[in-house]
Structure formats: C-alpha cells, structure tokens
mmCIF file of C-alpha atoms and ligand atoms in Angstrom:
data_model
loop_
_atom_site.group_PDB
_atom_site.id
_atom_site.type_symbol
_atom_site.label_atom_id
_atom_site.label_comp_id
_atom_site.label_asym_id
_atom_site.label_seq_id
_atom_site.Cartn_x
_atom_site.Cartn_y
_atom_site.Cartn_z
ATOM 1 C CA MET A 1 56.670 -8.805 24.045
ATOM 2 C CA GLN A 2 56.391 -9.486 20.531
ATOM 3 C CA LEU A 3 53.436 -11.556 19.066
ATOM 4 C CA HIS A 4 53.817 -14.840 16.773
ATOM 5 C CA SER A 5 52.761 -13.792 13.690
ATOM 6 C CA ILE A 6 50.417 -15.977 13.420
ATOM 7 C CA ALA A 7 48.819 -13.838 16.602
ATOM 8 C CA GLU A 8 49.321 -10.824 15.003
ATOM 9 C CA ASN A 9 47.424 -11.829 11.161
ATOM 10 C CA ILE A 10 43.955 -13.184 13.453
ATOM 11 C CA LEU A 11 44.004 -10.103 15.730
ATOM 12 C CA LYS A 12 44.140 -8.031 12.330
ATOM 13 C CA THR A 13 41.542 -9.534 10.935
ATOM 14 C CA TYR A 14 39.350 -9.593 13.726
ATOM 15 C CA CYS A 15 39.666 -5.784 13.386
ATOM 16 C CA GLU A 16 39.078 -5.733 10.263
ATOM 17 C CA ASN A 17 35.783 -7.707 10.258
ATOM 18 C CA PHE A 18 34.164 -7.019 14.074
ATOM 19 C CA ASP A 19 33.729 -4.247 17.305
ATOM 20 C CA GLY A 20 35.373 -4.858 20.035
ATOM 21 C CA SER A 21 38.781 -6.925 21.152
ATOM 22 C CA PRO A 22 39.462 -10.447 20.694
ATOM 23 C CA ILE A 23 40.674 -12.715 23.022
ATOM 24 C CA ILE A 24 43.612 -14.980 21.771
ATOM 25 C CA VAL A 25 44.128 -18.525 22.655
ATOM 26 C CA ARG A 26 46.684 -21.145 20.720
ATOM 27 C CA SER A 27 46.296 -24.902 21.187
ATOM 28 C CA PRO A 28 48.903 -26.530 19.872
ATOM 29 C CA GLY A 29 49.234 -30.042 17.851
ATOM 30 C CA ARG A 30 51.536 -32.325 19.085
ATOM 31 C CA VAL A 31 54.003 -35.973 18.191
ATOM 32 C CA ASN A 32 53.955 -38.576 20.507
ATOM 33 C CA ILE A 33 57.240 -40.948 21.068
ATOM 34 C CA ILE A 34 55.026 -44.012 21.578
ATOM 35 C CA GLY A 35 51.689 -45.624 22.264
ATOM 36 C CA GLU A 36 50.278 -45.563 19.185
ATOM 37 C CA HIS A 37 46.352 -46.965 18.928
ATOM 38 C CA THR A 38 46.198 -47.797 22.420
ATOM 39 C CA ASP A 39 44.439 -45.310 23.783
ATOM 40 C CA TYR A 40 40.964 -46.297 23.050
ATOM 41 C CA ASN A 41 42.197 -49.087 24.695
ATOM 42 C CA GLU A 42 42.648 -48.080 27.912
ATOM 43 C CA GLY A 43 46.108 -48.344 27.944
ATOM 44 C CA PHE A 44 49.409 -45.956 27.426
ATOM 45 C CA VAL A 45 50.590 -42.682 25.734
ATOM 46 C CA LEU A 46 53.487 -41.099 25.937
ATOM 47 C CA PRO A 47 52.649 -37.436 23.678
ATOM 48 C CA ALA A 48 53.983 -34.243 23.675
ATOM 49 C CA ALA A 49 52.978 -31.095 22.611
ATOM 50 C CA ILE A 50 54.880 -29.079 19.569
ATOM 51 C CA ASP A 51 55.542 -25.912 18.280
ATOM 52 C CA LYS A 52 53.011 -26.185 15.619
ATOM 53 C CA ALA A 53 49.617 -24.845 16.860
ATOM 54 C CA THR A 54 45.994 -23.540 16.038
ATOM 55 C CA TYR A 55 45.012 -19.938 16.811
ATOM 56 C CA VAL A 56 41.854 -18.037 17.077
ATOM 57 C CA ALA A 57 40.416 -14.870 18.475
ATOM 58 C CA VAL A 58 37.608 -15.021 19.838
ATOM 59 C CA GLY A 59 34.566 -12.111 20.832
ATOM 60 C CA LYS A 60 31.081 -11.566 21.452
ATOM 61 C CA SER A 61 28.453 -10.600 18.822
ATOM 62 C CA ARG A 62 25.909 -9.241 19.538
ATOM 63 C CA ASN A 63 23.019 -11.546 19.293
ATOM 64 C CA ASN A 64 22.724 -15.146 18.728
ATOM 65 C CA ASN A 65 24.807 -15.138 16.107
ATOM 66 C CA CYS A 66 28.077 -16.647 14.564
ATOM 67 C CA THR A 67 30.504 -15.289 12.387
ATOM 68 C CA LEU A 68 33.237 -18.027 11.876
ATOM 69 C CA ILE A 69 36.533 -16.610 9.946
ATOM 70 C CA SER A 70 39.071 -19.142 9.139
ATOM 71 C CA ILE A 71 42.448 -17.976 7.248
ATOM 72 C CA ASN A 72 43.914 -20.610 6.440
ATOM 73 C CA TYR A 73 40.587 -21.779 4.141
ATOM 74 C CA ASN A 74 39.762 -18.289 3.496
ATOM 75 C CA GLU A 75 36.641 -19.012 4.287
ATOM 76 C CA VAL A 76 33.465 -17.408 5.821
ATOM 77 C CA PHE A 77 30.881 -19.655 7.914
ATOM 78 C CA GLU A 78 27.610 -17.548 9.623
ATOM 79 C CA VAL A 79 25.691 -20.044 11.821
ATOM 80 C CA SER A 80 23.232 -19.517 14.188
ATOM 81 C CA LEU A 81 22.412 -21.026 18.478
ATOM 82 C CA SER A 82 18.997 -20.816 17.849
ATOM 83 C CA ALA A 83 18.734 -23.375 16.672
ATOM 84 C CA ALA A 84 20.441 -27.128 16.686
ATOM 85 C CA LEU A 85 23.670 -27.409 15.707
ATOM 86 C CA ALA A 86 24.777 -29.895 12.827
ATOM 87 C CA PRO A 87 27.714 -31.243 11.135
ATOM 88 C CA VAL A 88 28.864 -29.821 8.166
ATOM 89 C CA LYS A 89 31.660 -30.608 5.948
ATOM 90 C CA ASP A 90 35.626 -29.228 6.545
ATOM 91 C CA TRP A 91 36.818 -26.945 8.986
ATOM 92 C CA PRO A 92 33.589 -25.196 10.547
ATOM 93 C CA THR A 93 32.462 -28.728 12.383
ATOM 94 C CA TYR A 94 35.603 -29.136 14.967
ATOM 95 C CA ILE A 95 33.919 -25.705 16.106
ATOM 96 C CA LEU A 96 30.315 -25.902 15.765
ATOM 97 C CA GLY A 97 31.267 -29.531 17.553
ATOM 98 C CA VAL A 98 32.437 -28.118 20.268
ATOM 99 C CA VAL A 99 29.917 -25.380 20.265
ATOM 100 C CA ASP A 100 27.421 -28.494 20.554
ATOM 101 C CA GLN A 101 28.451 -30.245 23.179
ATOM 102 C CA LEU A 102 28.555 -26.587 25.321
ATOM 103 C CA ILE A 103 25.146 -26.695 24.650
ATOM 104 C CA LYS A 104 24.636 -29.905 25.453
ATOM 105 C CA ARG A 105 25.902 -29.968 28.564
ATOM 106 C CA GLY A 106 24.074 -26.952 30.039
ATOM 107 C CA TYR A 107 26.552 -24.354 29.037
ATOM 108 C CA ARG A 108 25.068 -20.906 28.612
ATOM 109 C CA LEU A 109 26.304 -19.123 25.364
ATOM 110 C CA HIS A 110 25.190 -16.052 23.267
ATOM 111 C CA GLY A 111 26.987 -15.332 19.766
ATOM 112 C CA PHE A 112 30.234 -14.938 19.662
ATOM 113 C CA ASN A 113 32.876 -14.383 16.143
ATOM 114 C CA LEU A 114 35.644 -16.165 15.600
ATOM 115 C CA VAL A 115 38.733 -15.723 13.735
ATOM 116 C CA ILE A 116 41.123 -19.048 12.962
ATOM 117 C CA GLN A 117 44.269 -19.234 11.422
ATOM 118 C CA GLY A 118 47.279 -22.335 12.638
ATOM 119 C CA ASP A 119 50.320 -24.376 10.680
ATOM 120 C CA VAL A 120 49.645 -27.681 12.138
ATOM 121 C CA PRO A 121 49.602 -28.724 8.808
ATOM 122 C CA ILE A 122 46.893 -31.029 8.356
ATOM 123 C CA GLY A 123 45.674 -34.565 7.764
ATOM 124 C CA ALA A 124 49.444 -35.388 8.981
ATOM 125 C CA GLY A 125 49.142 -36.883 11.657
ATOM 126 C CA LEU A 126 49.960 -33.936 13.985
ATOM 127 C CA SER A 127 46.716 -33.774 15.687
ATOM 128 C CA SER A 128 45.653 -30.376 13.778
ATOM 129 C CA SER A 129 41.766 -31.036 13.949
ATOM 130 C CA ALA A 130 41.990 -31.575 18.424
ATOM 131 C CA SER A 131 44.444 -28.484 18.559
ATOM 132 C CA VAL A 132 41.210 -26.280 16.942
ATOM 133 C CA GLU A 133 38.400 -28.223 18.974
ATOM 134 C CA CYS A 134 40.963 -27.530 22.060
ATOM 135 C CA ALA A 135 41.710 -23.861 21.029
ATOM 136 C CA THR A 136 37.911 -23.498 20.559
ATOM 137 C CA VAL A 137 36.597 -24.966 23.827
ATOM 138 C CA PHE A 138 39.718 -23.124 25.700
ATOM 139 C CA ALA A 139 38.609 -19.890 24.553
ATOM 140 C CA LEU A 140 34.646 -19.879 24.829
ATOM 141 C CA ASN A 141 35.851 -21.435 28.111
ATOM 142 C CA GLU A 142 37.521 -18.159 28.493
ATOM 143 C CA LEU A 143 34.935 -15.235 26.923
ATOM 144 C CA PHE A 144 32.198 -16.827 28.553
ATOM 145 C CA GLN A 145 34.039 -17.345 31.988
ATOM 146 C CA LEU A 146 32.409 -21.166 31.831
ATOM 147 C CA HIS A 147 35.027 -22.129 34.483
ATOM 148 C CA ILE A 148 35.417 -25.780 33.445
ATOM 149 C CA PRO A 149 38.306 -27.725 34.481
ATOM 150 C CA ALA A 150 40.630 -28.746 32.097
ATOM 151 C CA LEU A 151 39.606 -32.461 32.340
ATOM 152 C CA GLU A 152 36.775 -31.880 31.530
ATOM 153 C CA LEU A 153 37.424 -29.102 27.966
ATOM 154 C CA ILE A 154 39.419 -32.064 27.050
ATOM 155 C CA ASP A 155 36.117 -34.369 26.829
ATOM 156 C CA ILE A 156 34.160 -31.775 25.455
ATOM 157 C CA ALA A 157 37.156 -31.427 22.217
ATOM 158 C CA GLN A 158 36.939 -34.776 22.401
ATOM 159 C CA LYS A 159 34.096 -35.932 21.909
ATOM 160 C CA ALA A 160 33.379 -33.604 19.226
ATOM 161 C CA GLU A 161 35.134 -35.433 17.239
ATOM 162 C CA HIS A 162 32.831 -38.380 18.152
ATOM 163 C CA THR A 163 30.050 -36.678 17.168
ATOM 164 C CA PHE A 164 30.549 -33.945 14.423
ATOM 165 C CA ALA A 165 33.730 -35.036 12.643
ATOM 166 C CA GLY A 166 32.630 -38.740 13.333
ATOM 167 C CA VAL A 167 36.120 -40.060 14.086
ATOM 168 C CA MET A 168 35.647 -42.526 17.126
ATOM 169 C CA CYS A 169 39.617 -41.448 17.988
ATOM 170 C CA GLY A 170 40.917 -41.644 21.763
ATOM 171 C CA VAL A 171 41.935 -38.559 24.433
ATOM 172 C CA MET A 172 45.593 -38.732 23.584
ATOM 173 C CA ASP A 173 45.464 -35.572 20.805
ATOM 174 C CA GLN A 174 43.109 -33.457 23.017
ATOM 175 C CA PHE A 175 44.596 -33.878 26.184
ATOM 176 C CA ILE A 176 47.922 -33.389 25.061
ATOM 177 C CA SER A 177 46.813 -30.622 23.594
ATOM 178 C CA ILE A 178 45.665 -29.083 26.709
ATOM 179 C CA LEU A 179 47.739 -30.337 29.147
ATOM 180 C CA GLY A 180 50.700 -30.267 27.502
ATOM 181 C CA LYS A 181 54.346 -28.893 28.449
ATOM 182 C CA LYS A 182 57.161 -27.985 26.983
ATOM 183 C CA ASP A 183 60.343 -29.806 27.495
ATOM 184 C CA HIS A 184 58.004 -32.815 28.910
ATOM 185 C CA VAL A 185 56.249 -35.553 27.400
ATOM 186 C CA ILE A 186 53.087 -36.770 29.303
ATOM 187 C CA LYS A 187 52.509 -40.254 30.296
ATOM 188 C CA LEU A 188 49.195 -40.830 30.666
ATOM 189 C CA ASP A 189 46.977 -44.085 31.605
ATOM 190 C CA CYS A 190 44.344 -43.391 29.552
ATOM 191 C CA ARG A 191 42.044 -46.222 31.649
ATOM 192 C CA SER A 192 42.528 -44.187 34.677
ATOM 193 C CA MET A 193 43.484 -40.634 33.677
ATOM 194 C CA GLU A 194 46.771 -40.208 36.077
ATOM 195 C CA TYR A 195 49.341 -38.822 34.215
ATOM 196 C CA GLU A 196 53.059 -38.000 34.940
ATOM 197 C CA TYR A 197 55.457 -35.336 32.938
ATOM 198 C CA GLU A 198 58.429 -36.621 32.282
ATOM 199 C CA PRO A 199 61.002 -34.883 31.286
ATOM 200 C CA LEU A 200 62.138 -34.113 27.787
ATOM 201 C CA GLN A 201 66.029 -34.982 27.508
ATOM 202 C CA LEU A 202 67.502 -35.689 24.325
ATOM 203 C CA LYS A 203 71.375 -34.675 24.652
ATOM 204 C CA GLY A 204 71.984 -34.263 20.877
ATOM 205 C CA ILE A 205 68.556 -35.817 19.485
ATOM 206 C CA LYS A 206 66.495 -34.248 17.264
ATOM 207 C CA ILE A 207 62.479 -34.943 16.882
ATOM 208 C CA VAL A 208 63.149 -35.315 13.100
ATOM 209 C CA LEU A 209 58.786 -35.283 10.867
ATOM 210 C CA LEU A 210 58.864 -36.486 7.661
ATOM 211 C CA ASN A 211 55.784 -35.319 6.003
ATOM 212 C CA THR A 212 54.389 -38.166 3.196
ATOM 213 C CA ASN A 213 52.571 -36.228 2.093
ATOM 214 C CA VAL A 214 50.142 -38.701 1.948
ATOM 215 C CA LYS A 215 46.773 -36.785 3.793
ATOM 216 C CA HIS A 216 44.839 -39.350 6.020
ATOM 217 C CA SER A 217 41.739 -37.899 5.496
ATOM 218 C CA LEU A 218 40.167 -41.975 4.812
ATOM 219 C CA ALA A 219 41.388 -42.846 7.665
ATOM 220 C CA SER A 220 38.410 -42.208 9.665
ATOM 221 C CA THR A 221 35.787 -45.510 8.130
ATOM 222 C CA ALA A 222 39.780 -47.719 8.954
ATOM 223 C CA TYR A 223 40.724 -45.567 12.298
ATOM 224 C CA ASN A 224 36.657 -46.828 13.050
ATOM 225 C CA LYS A 225 37.283 -50.434 12.090
ATOM 226 C CA ARG A 226 40.534 -50.530 13.830
ATOM 227 C CA ARG A 227 38.807 -49.988 17.048
ATOM 228 C CA ASN A 228 35.868 -52.125 16.564
ATOM 229 C CA GLU A 229 37.656 -54.992 15.665
ATOM 230 C CA CYS A 230 39.658 -54.439 19.143
ATOM 231 C CA SER A 231 36.214 -54.545 21.097
ATOM 232 C CA GLU A 232 35.201 -57.452 19.176
ATOM 233 C CA GLY A 233 38.912 -58.413 20.831
ATOM 234 C CA VAL A 234 37.841 -57.689 24.318
ATOM 235 C CA GLU A 235 34.092 -59.747 23.697
ATOM 236 C CA LEU A 236 35.778 -62.962 22.606
ATOM 237 C CA VAL A 237 38.122 -63.072 25.671
ATOM 238 C CA LYS A 238 35.151 -61.670 27.951
ATOM 239 C CA LYS A 239 32.789 -64.675 26.737
ATOM 240 C CA LYS A 240 35.281 -66.804 29.217
ATOM 241 C CA MET A 241 36.763 -64.169 31.638
ATOM 242 C CA PRO A 242 33.429 -62.396 32.449
ATOM 243 C CA ARG A 243 34.934 -59.980 34.354
ATOM 244 C CA ILE A 244 37.930 -58.110 30.856
ATOM 245 C CA ASN A 245 36.644 -54.921 30.004
ATOM 246 C CA SER A 246 39.251 -53.880 27.875
ATOM 247 C CA LEU A 247 42.504 -55.015 25.948
ATOM 248 C CA ARG A 248 44.748 -53.636 29.608
ATOM 249 C CA ASP A 249 43.230 -56.478 30.820
ATOM 250 C CA ILE A 250 44.093 -58.571 28.571
ATOM 251 C CA THR A 251 47.699 -60.635 28.496
ATOM 252 C CA PRO A 252 49.559 -62.170 25.164
ATOM 253 C CA GLN A 253 48.685 -65.485 27.272
ATOM 254 C CA MET A 254 45.284 -64.718 26.763
ATOM 255 C CA LEU A 255 45.219 -63.640 23.402
ATOM 256 C CA GLN A 256 46.405 -66.955 22.572
ATOM 257 C CA GLN A 257 44.546 -69.231 24.034
ATOM 258 C CA TYR A 258 40.935 -67.176 23.801
ATOM 259 C CA VAL A 259 41.224 -65.496 20.447
ATOM 260 C CA GLU A 260 43.888 -66.485 17.955
ATOM 261 C CA PRO A 261 41.736 -69.932 17.689
ATOM 262 C CA ILE A 262 38.715 -68.080 16.679
ATOM 263 C CA ASP A 263 39.885 -65.274 14.939
ATOM 264 C CA LYS A 264 43.639 -64.817 13.553
ATOM 265 C CA ASN A 265 43.114 -60.993 12.274
ATOM 266 C CA ILE A 266 41.572 -59.865 15.028
ATOM 267 C CA TYR A 267 44.224 -61.848 17.040
ATOM 268 C CA GLN A 268 46.919 -59.886 15.377
ATOM 269 C CA ARG A 269 44.585 -56.587 15.919
ATOM 270 C CA CYS A 270 44.330 -57.265 19.901
ATOM 271 C CA ARG A 271 48.438 -58.575 19.622
ATOM 272 C CA TYR A 272 49.613 -55.738 18.635
ATOM 273 C CA VAL A 273 48.171 -53.258 21.035
ATOM 274 C CA VAL A 274 49.166 -56.008 24.158
ATOM 275 C CA GLU A 275 52.564 -55.578 22.442
ATOM 276 C CA GLU A 276 51.788 -51.819 22.004
ATOM 277 C CA ASN A 277 51.442 -51.456 25.886
ATOM 278 C CA ILE A 278 54.122 -53.609 27.151
ATOM 279 C CA ARG A 279 56.805 -51.823 25.285
ATOM 280 C CA LEU A 280 56.042 -48.315 25.854
ATOM 281 C CA LEU A 281 56.547 -48.760 29.852
ATOM 282 C CA GLU A 282 59.949 -50.119 28.984
ATOM 283 C CA ALA A 283 60.369 -47.823 26.852
ATOM 284 C CA CYS A 284 59.223 -44.987 29.613
ATOM 285 C CA ASP A 285 62.182 -46.500 31.526
ATOM 286 C CA ALA A 286 65.142 -46.470 28.596
ATOM 287 C CA LEU A 287 63.524 -42.505 28.822
ATOM 288 C CA LYS A 288 64.342 -41.920 32.270
ATOM 289 C CA ASN A 289 67.367 -43.617 32.409
ATOM 290 C CA GLY A 290 69.031 -42.184 29.405
ATOM 291 C CA ASP A 291 68.943 -44.796 26.824
ATOM 292 C CA LEU A 292 68.386 -43.467 23.547
ATOM 293 C CA LEU A 293 69.283 -45.806 21.660
ATOM 294 C CA SER A 294 66.912 -48.816 23.679
ATOM 295 C CA LEU A 295 63.614 -46.167 23.111
ATOM 296 C CA GLY A 296 64.715 -45.817 19.291
ATOM 297 C CA GLN A 297 64.632 -49.936 18.680
ATOM 298 C CA LYS A 298 61.530 -50.427 20.191
ATOM 299 C CA MET A 299 59.918 -47.482 17.868
ATOM 300 C CA TYR A 300 61.218 -50.104 15.246
ATOM 301 C CA ALA A 301 59.436 -52.782 16.314
ATOM 302 C CA THR A 302 55.938 -50.266 16.695
ATOM 303 C CA HIS A 303 56.439 -49.444 13.485
ATOM 304 C CA ASP A 304 56.419 -53.317 12.601
ATOM 305 C CA GLY A 305 53.333 -53.990 14.301
ATOM 306 C CA LEU A 306 51.467 -51.261 12.927
ATOM 307 C CA SER A 307 52.417 -51.777 9.570
ATOM 308 C CA LYS A 308 52.740 -55.667 9.200
ATOM 309 C CA GLU A 309 49.973 -56.692 12.508
ATOM 310 C CA TYR A 310 47.802 -53.120 12.342
ATOM 311 C CA GLU A 311 47.908 -52.266 8.792
ATOM 312 C CA VAL A 312 47.750 -48.784 9.728
ATOM 313 C CA SER A 313 50.504 -48.224 6.903
ATOM 314 C CA CYS A 314 51.461 -47.261 3.655
ATOM 315 C CA LYS A 315 53.843 -47.774 1.422
ATOM 316 C CA GLU A 316 55.057 -44.321 1.813
ATOM 317 C CA LEU A 317 55.379 -44.391 5.889
ATOM 318 C CA ASP A 318 56.775 -47.851 5.408
ATOM 319 C CA PHE A 319 59.408 -46.304 2.929
ATOM 320 C CA LEU A 320 60.426 -43.653 5.419
ATOM 321 C CA VAL A 321 61.366 -46.050 7.812
ATOM 322 C CA ASP A 322 63.164 -48.781 6.383
ATOM 323 C CA HIS A 323 65.046 -46.181 4.623
ATOM 324 C CA VAL A 324 66.613 -44.980 7.854
ATOM 325 C CA ARG A 325 66.285 -48.139 9.810
ATOM 326 C CA SER A 326 70.150 -48.913 8.729
ATOM 327 C CA LEU A 327 71.326 -45.739 8.944
ATOM 328 C CA PRO A 328 73.278 -45.003 12.566
ATOM 329 C CA GLN A 329 72.504 -41.291 13.292
ATOM 330 C CA VAL A 330 69.041 -42.655 13.475
ATOM 331 C CA LEU A 331 68.683 -44.006 16.974
ATOM 332 C CA GLY A 332 64.613 -44.341 16.350
ATOM 333 C CA ALA A 333 61.629 -43.961 13.561
ATOM 334 C CA ARG A 334 58.240 -45.214 12.936
ATOM 335 C CA MET A 335 54.496 -43.770 11.735
ATOM 336 C CA MET A 336 52.824 -41.443 14.242
ATOM 337 C CA GLY A 337 49.193 -41.040 14.714
ATOM 338 C CA GLY A 338 45.794 -42.264 13.013
ATOM 339 C CA GLY A 339 48.065 -43.673 9.768
ATOM 340 C CA PHE A 340 47.544 -44.271 6.387
ATOM 341 C CA GLY A 341 50.161 -40.876 6.120
ATOM 342 C CA GLY A 342 51.117 -38.493 7.457
ATOM 343 C CA CYS A 343 54.747 -38.045 8.967
ATOM 344 C CA THR A 344 56.583 -40.763 10.351
ATOM 345 C CA ILE A 345 59.127 -40.002 13.973
ATOM 346 C CA ASN A 346 62.277 -39.803 13.739
ATOM 347 C CA LEU A 347 65.450 -39.650 16.651
ATOM 348 C CA VAL A 348 68.174 -38.314 15.162
ATOM 349 C CA LYS A 349 71.758 -37.089 16.150
ATOM 350 C CA GLU A 350 71.518 -32.959 15.237
ATOM 351 C CA GLU A 351 74.797 -32.930 13.459
ATOM 352 C CA PHE A 352 72.888 -35.459 10.768
ATOM 353 C CA VAL A 353 69.731 -33.863 11.138
ATOM 354 C CA GLU A 354 70.496 -31.555 7.686
ATOM 355 C CA GLU A 355 71.959 -34.460 5.167
ATOM 356 C CA LEU A 356 69.134 -36.887 6.579
ATOM 357 C CA ILE A 357 66.423 -34.100 5.803
ATOM 358 C CA ILE A 358 67.977 -33.520 2.148
ATOM 359 C CA SER A 359 69.257 -37.973 1.157
ATOM 360 C CA THR A 360 65.520 -38.565 2.403
ATOM 361 C CA GLY A 361 64.346 -36.066 0.182
ATOM 362 C CA ASN A 362 65.848 -37.140 -2.243
ATOM 363 C CA VAL A 363 64.858 -40.836 -2.863
ATOM 364 C CA TYR A 364 61.830 -40.153 -1.500
ATOM 365 C CA THR A 365 60.613 -38.168 -4.223
ATOM 366 C CA GLN A 366 62.788 -40.643 -6.673
ATOM 367 C CA TYR A 367 61.411 -43.808 -5.171
ATOM 368 C CA ILE A 368 57.707 -42.032 -4.692
ATOM 369 C CA GLY A 369 56.962 -39.317 -6.943
ATOM 370 C CA LYS A 370 55.987 -37.266 -3.644
ATOM 371 C CA GLU A 371 57.687 -34.260 -2.301
ATOM 372 C CA LEU A 372 59.221 -34.951 2.096
ATOM 373 C CA THR A 373 58.236 -31.742 3.790
ATOM 374 C CA ALA A 374 60.322 -32.227 6.951
ATOM 375 C CA TYR A 375 60.231 -30.019 10.458
ATOM 376 C CA ILE A 376 62.524 -30.201 13.452
ATOM 377 C CA ALA A 377 59.805 -30.813 16.259
ATOM 378 C CA SER A 378 60.371 -28.470 20.117
ATOM 379 C CA THR A 379 57.946 -29.007 22.510
ATOM 380 C CA GLU A 380 55.806 -26.162 23.250
ATOM 381 C CA ASP A 381 53.524 -25.388 26.261
ATOM 382 C CA GLY A 382 49.325 -26.753 25.629
ATOM 383 C CA ALA A 383 46.479 -24.187 25.680
ATOM 384 C CA SER A 384 47.170 -20.426 26.749
ATOM 385 C CA LEU A 385 45.787 -17.620 26.558
ATOM 386 C CA VAL A 386 47.693 -15.092 24.463
ATOM 387 C CA HIS A 387 48.345 -11.974 25.918
ATOM 388 C CA TYR A 388 48.496 -8.877 23.731
HETATM 389 C C1 GLA B 1 44.661 -40.408 16.618
HETATM 390 C C2 GLA B 1 43.827 -40.265 17.145
HETATM 391 C C3 GLA B 1 44.314 -40.458 18.825
HETATM 392 C C4 GLA B 1 44.809 -41.509 18.675
HETATM 393 C C5 GLA B 1 46.094 -42.159 17.306
HETATM 394 C C6 GLA B 1 46.581 -43.505 17.410
HETATM 395 O O1 GLA B 1 45.611 -38.872 17.047
HETATM 396 O O2 GLA B 1 42.922 -38.595 17.305
HETATM 397 O O3 GLA B 1 43.127 -40.577 19.411
HETATM 398 O O4 GLA B 1 44.254 -43.521 19.071
HETATM 399 O O5 GLA B 1 45.188 -41.781 16.349
HETATM 400 O O6 GLA B 1 47.368 -43.811 17.920
#
C-alpha cells in the first residue's frame, strides 16, 4: 500500500533520530455543516472529518524522557515524565496536555519519542489543535496498550485543550477527529453524547473552504467570554425556573421573558444559540430529503446570527459570505468554527468551483488586501493506525 507522503516523512525522520519501528497514527481535521457554538451549550452539531490530518510516529524511549520533533515547526522539545507537567508555548502544549491527562487519570506511561507533522491549516477553524490532541492520545493508547474506550479518548483530548491550551472548547472537534466516518456527517447530541451517522449526499455539490488567512489565535479569550455569556443567560432563567440547566432547555419565549428585560447583550447571545439548535434540526431534515437549497439557506442564516448576534465573525469572513450570497451556484455559505478568522464553508455547484475560487480570490485581494486560499474538502475516516 502506498504510504501518504506525510506518514512517509515522519517515519523517515523517526528512523533517523530514534531506534526501533514506531506506531504511526493519523487523526483528521473537520468541517461542520451547521451547529456552531452549540456544543458547549449541550446542543447539536453536524461535523464531518476531512482529508487533512495530523500524523504522529511514536515509539518507547529507554527511560522517562520524551523527545518530541515537529516537522512543521522544525523544532525539538524535550521533557521528562519524572516531574509534573505544565503548559508551554505553541505546539508541544497540546501533546503535553494529553500526557498530563493520562497521568492524572492513573494510566501508566513511560518515556516515548514522537515525530509530528500535519497538513491541517493552523488557526483556520479546521481543528488543527484537536487533530494534534487526538493523534497523540490515540497513538499513546496503542503504544502503551491502555485500552481506553473512544469516548474517553475524546474526553482526554478535550480536557487537554481546556487545561493546557486554555480554550474552554466544546466536544465537537475531538469527537469528530476520533469517530468521523468517510462520506458521513455525525449528528451529535452534546448533552447525551448520542450520535448518528448521516450519509453526506451532495449530488453535484462540493464543499469549498475559503480561508481568509486571518489566523484566530486571539480567539481563545473571546471564545471563553462567549461561553461565560451563555452561562449567565442560563443563570438568569434558572432564577425563575430552577430546573433549567443549559441553553438546550431554554425556548425563545423563556429568553424573551427572563433575559431580554435584564440584559440585552446576553439575550442576543443566547437567542442565537437557541435558534441555531432549531436550525440544525431543520437542516438535518433538509439533508435527509436531499433539499440542499434549504440547507444552504439555513447556513446563510447561521452566518448572520454568528456575525450580528453572537459577534464572532470578522470583516474578512463577512466579506466572503456577502460576496457569494447572490450567486445562484453557491447554495449556502457561512463562517465555520470558533470564528474571528479562519474559513468560510460553501456549498458550491461542481462546475462553478474553479471559477468561484479564482473570481473570489481576485476581489478578496483587491478589497481586503490579503491572499485567499481555497480547499475542496472531502470527507475521511476518524483517527486510525497507519499500517506500513
Ligand atoms: C471551536 C471549538 C468547538 C466549537 C466551535 C464552535 O472549534 O473547539 O468546540 O465550540 O469552536 O462551534
């Protein structure tokens, strides 16, 4: 079997630097069709794993020391497992966060060597960080034969993001990176963690990602702020209705009655989330019925909510969505992921894809002064061992 060029590359680097044959794991990035900023509010999401992924090669070292090599960053990081781990800057923190979680949960590890490389664009809203965490936890689970079930792998990766990267993310990105399935989206209920695979039948339509090339590294603070604003909304309703525990339990009427009179800003944030959950359920029906026009309209509505009510968009994302909105060949578009930069996701008629990429790239550079990068996303399976 032909090895993916990244797998081949990390294998070569591993063998040049360490003894023995490593385990190789790939864990993908994701798109999300609809359902944004709903996951940490116990709502629904509709992501799919894509053909861009992080790859790691890992093997045991002879002692408690770990050597981590990043090919993307051309850096080496050394750490010993004999002392407590702490967050560090940049890429090693995602790996250390996973190791820290494993140790705190009582899993017995010893030193290992790891080479990492990926092609998920960083800071583009495609879950590059989750793919690093998931590749790491999947690989260490195999290497040390820890027998951790999938849902716990997901939880470990998510908590690594909370504790070491400092982003209080929901569960969507890590979930899809581990459990994604080619040609399918997952409809995940982030409250019960029940999920269904739905076939992604797009009949002549491509998923095109347009990258603003605005990296959203600053997003973490505003991201966490939005999360807190949602909790404040829940608290306001809870004062009147003590059994309410999340925005999932809250209707637009409850918000109007108990939140709007007290805090307009919080009301606006919460209304977006409550409406997005309703929109997602309708979008799922549209997808099942092959009604992609209706699905596309819902994506535009999501963008408007994220931009005007939830306020996690930016001028570059708004420009890209506004630019395609009147084109009949583009069925739907919206900003995707945490926001403040990254990509828009567009449903585009196949025969128009090339023209769209060229013409949008030109106007984007003319008006925004930045380069536009485009990817045509295809779906892939979640985390897996790479056999060689
Ligand atoms: C980021 C987070 C996810 C989710 C999205 C917004 O990707 O990691 O948990 O909250 O933003 O939908």
